Tab-separated table of C-alpha atoms in Angstrom:
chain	number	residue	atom	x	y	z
A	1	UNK	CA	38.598	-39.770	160.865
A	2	UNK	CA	35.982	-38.865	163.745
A	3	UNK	CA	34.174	-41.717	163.595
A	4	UNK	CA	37.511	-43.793	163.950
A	5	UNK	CA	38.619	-41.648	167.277
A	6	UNK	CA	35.193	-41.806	168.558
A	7	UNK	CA	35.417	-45.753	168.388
A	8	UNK	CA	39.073	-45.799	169.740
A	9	UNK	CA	38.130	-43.986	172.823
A	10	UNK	CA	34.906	-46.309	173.405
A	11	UNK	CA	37.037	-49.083	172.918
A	12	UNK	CA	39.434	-47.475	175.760
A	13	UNK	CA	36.472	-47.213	178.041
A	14	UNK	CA	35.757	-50.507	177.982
A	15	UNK	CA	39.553	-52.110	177.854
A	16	UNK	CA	39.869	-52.148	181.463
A	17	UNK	CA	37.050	-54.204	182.195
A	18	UNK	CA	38.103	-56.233	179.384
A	19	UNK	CA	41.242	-57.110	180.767
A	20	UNK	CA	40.545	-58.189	183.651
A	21	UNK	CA	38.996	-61.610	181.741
A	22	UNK	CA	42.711	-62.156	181.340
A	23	UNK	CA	44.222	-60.990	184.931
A	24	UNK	CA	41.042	-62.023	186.902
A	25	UNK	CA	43.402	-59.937	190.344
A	26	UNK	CA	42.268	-56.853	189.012
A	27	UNK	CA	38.318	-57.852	189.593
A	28	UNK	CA	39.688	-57.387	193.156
A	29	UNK	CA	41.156	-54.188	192.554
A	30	UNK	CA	38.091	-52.636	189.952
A	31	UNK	CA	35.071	-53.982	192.108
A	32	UNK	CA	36.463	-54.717	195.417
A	33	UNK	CA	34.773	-58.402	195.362
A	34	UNK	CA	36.849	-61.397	197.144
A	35	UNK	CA	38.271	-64.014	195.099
A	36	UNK	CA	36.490	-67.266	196.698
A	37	UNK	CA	33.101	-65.683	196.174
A	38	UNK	CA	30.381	-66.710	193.760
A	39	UNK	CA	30.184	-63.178	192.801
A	40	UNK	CA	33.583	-62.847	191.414
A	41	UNK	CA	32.938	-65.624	189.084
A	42	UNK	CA	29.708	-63.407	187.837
A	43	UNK	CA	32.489	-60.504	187.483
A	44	UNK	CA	34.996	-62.340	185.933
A	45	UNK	CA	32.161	-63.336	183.146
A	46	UNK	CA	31.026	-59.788	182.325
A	47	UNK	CA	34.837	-59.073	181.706
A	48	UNK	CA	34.260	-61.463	179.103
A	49	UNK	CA	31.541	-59.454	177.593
A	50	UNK	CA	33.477	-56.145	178.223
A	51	UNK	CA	35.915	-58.284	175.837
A	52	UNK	CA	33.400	-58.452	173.265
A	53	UNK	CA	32.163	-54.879	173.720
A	54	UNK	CA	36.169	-53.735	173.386
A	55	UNK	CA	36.523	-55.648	170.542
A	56	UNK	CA	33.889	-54.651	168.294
A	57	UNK	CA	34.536	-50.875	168.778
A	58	UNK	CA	37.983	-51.518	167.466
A	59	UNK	CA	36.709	-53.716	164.730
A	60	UNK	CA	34.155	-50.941	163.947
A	61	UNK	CA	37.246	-48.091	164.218
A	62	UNK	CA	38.131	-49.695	160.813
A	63	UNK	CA	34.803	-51.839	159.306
A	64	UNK	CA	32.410	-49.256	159.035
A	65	UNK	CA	29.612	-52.677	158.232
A	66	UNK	CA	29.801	-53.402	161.575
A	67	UNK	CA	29.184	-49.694	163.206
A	68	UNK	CA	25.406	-50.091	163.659
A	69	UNK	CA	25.719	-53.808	165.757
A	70	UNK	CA	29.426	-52.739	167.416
A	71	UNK	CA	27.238	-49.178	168.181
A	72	UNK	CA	24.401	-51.348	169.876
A	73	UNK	CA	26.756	-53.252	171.651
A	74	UNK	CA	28.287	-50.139	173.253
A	75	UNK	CA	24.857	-48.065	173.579
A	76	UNK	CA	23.406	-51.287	175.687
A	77	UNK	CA	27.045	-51.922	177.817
A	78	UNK	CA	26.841	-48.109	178.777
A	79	UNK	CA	23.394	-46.924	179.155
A	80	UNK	CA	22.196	-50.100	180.980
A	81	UNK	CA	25.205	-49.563	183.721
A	82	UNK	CA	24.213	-45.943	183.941
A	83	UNK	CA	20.557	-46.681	184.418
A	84	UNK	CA	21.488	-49.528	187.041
A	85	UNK	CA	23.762	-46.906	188.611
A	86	UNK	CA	21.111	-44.635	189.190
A	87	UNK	CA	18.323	-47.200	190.128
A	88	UNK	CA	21.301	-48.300	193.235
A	89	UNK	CA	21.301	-44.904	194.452
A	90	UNK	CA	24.751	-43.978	192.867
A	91	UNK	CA	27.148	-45.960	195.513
A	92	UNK	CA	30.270	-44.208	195.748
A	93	UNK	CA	32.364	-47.226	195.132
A	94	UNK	CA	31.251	-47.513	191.352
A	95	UNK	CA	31.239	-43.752	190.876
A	96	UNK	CA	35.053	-43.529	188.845
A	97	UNK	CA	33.021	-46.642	186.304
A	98	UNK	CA	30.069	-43.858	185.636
A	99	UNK	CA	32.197	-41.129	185.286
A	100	UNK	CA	34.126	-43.356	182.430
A	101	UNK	CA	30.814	-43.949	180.906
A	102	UNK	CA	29.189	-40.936	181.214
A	103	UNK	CA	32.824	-39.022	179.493
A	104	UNK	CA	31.986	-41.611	177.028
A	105	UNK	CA	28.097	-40.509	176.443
A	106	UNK	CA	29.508	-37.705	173.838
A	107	UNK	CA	31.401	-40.231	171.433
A	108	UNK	CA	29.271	-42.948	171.977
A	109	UNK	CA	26.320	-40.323	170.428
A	110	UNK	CA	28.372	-39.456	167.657
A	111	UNK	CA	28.895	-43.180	166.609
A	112	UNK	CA	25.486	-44.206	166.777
A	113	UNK	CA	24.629	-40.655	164.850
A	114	UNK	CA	26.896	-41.469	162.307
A	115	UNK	CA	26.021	-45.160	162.136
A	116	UNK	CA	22.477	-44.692	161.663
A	117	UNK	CA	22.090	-41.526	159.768
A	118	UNK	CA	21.683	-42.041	155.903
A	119	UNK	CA	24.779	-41.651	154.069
């Protein structure tokens, strides 16, 4: 039952990026980037991978044969934001997107733990 809560909640972490693939306003809202420019359409792409990341995590809540990929999926879509994060000096305006990841370090170590470890 822990592993499927710890997969729920990673899936939650990543549902708002997710959906903005399908309401593309709300890459104006989450990242503060203008419609018309070529950097939305970047954004608006790596909601479709946020789609993919979301999905596995609730695919691996119930199909424990796909925990170890879904778990790589979700170790590379957090850890690589939070070491970007870092590198960029921490800017204030993508501070509430590490704080989601970093509340999400906990279950996201239990998953891969669990995933990983013998059985």
């Amino acid at each position: 039952m822990l592993d499927r809560i710890a997969w729920l909640i990673l899936a939650l972490i990543h549902l708002a990026p997710a959906l903005a693939f399908f309401r593309p306003a709300m890459l104006t809202r989450l990242y503060a980037t203008d419609a018309q420019s070529p950097t939305f359409l970047l954004l608006h792409h790596r909601a479709a991978l946020f789609v993919v990341v979301c999905t596995l995590c609730v695919w691996a809540a119930f199909d424990p044969g796909t925990r170890r990929a879904a778990s790589v999926a979700a170790a590379i879509s957090m850890l690589s934001f939070l070491w970007l994060y870092w590198q960029a000096g921490s800017p204030p305006s993508l501070r509430t997107i590490a704080f989601a990841d970093l509340a999400g370090l906990p279950f996201l170590a239990i998953v891969v733990w669990r995933a990983f470890s013998p059985a």
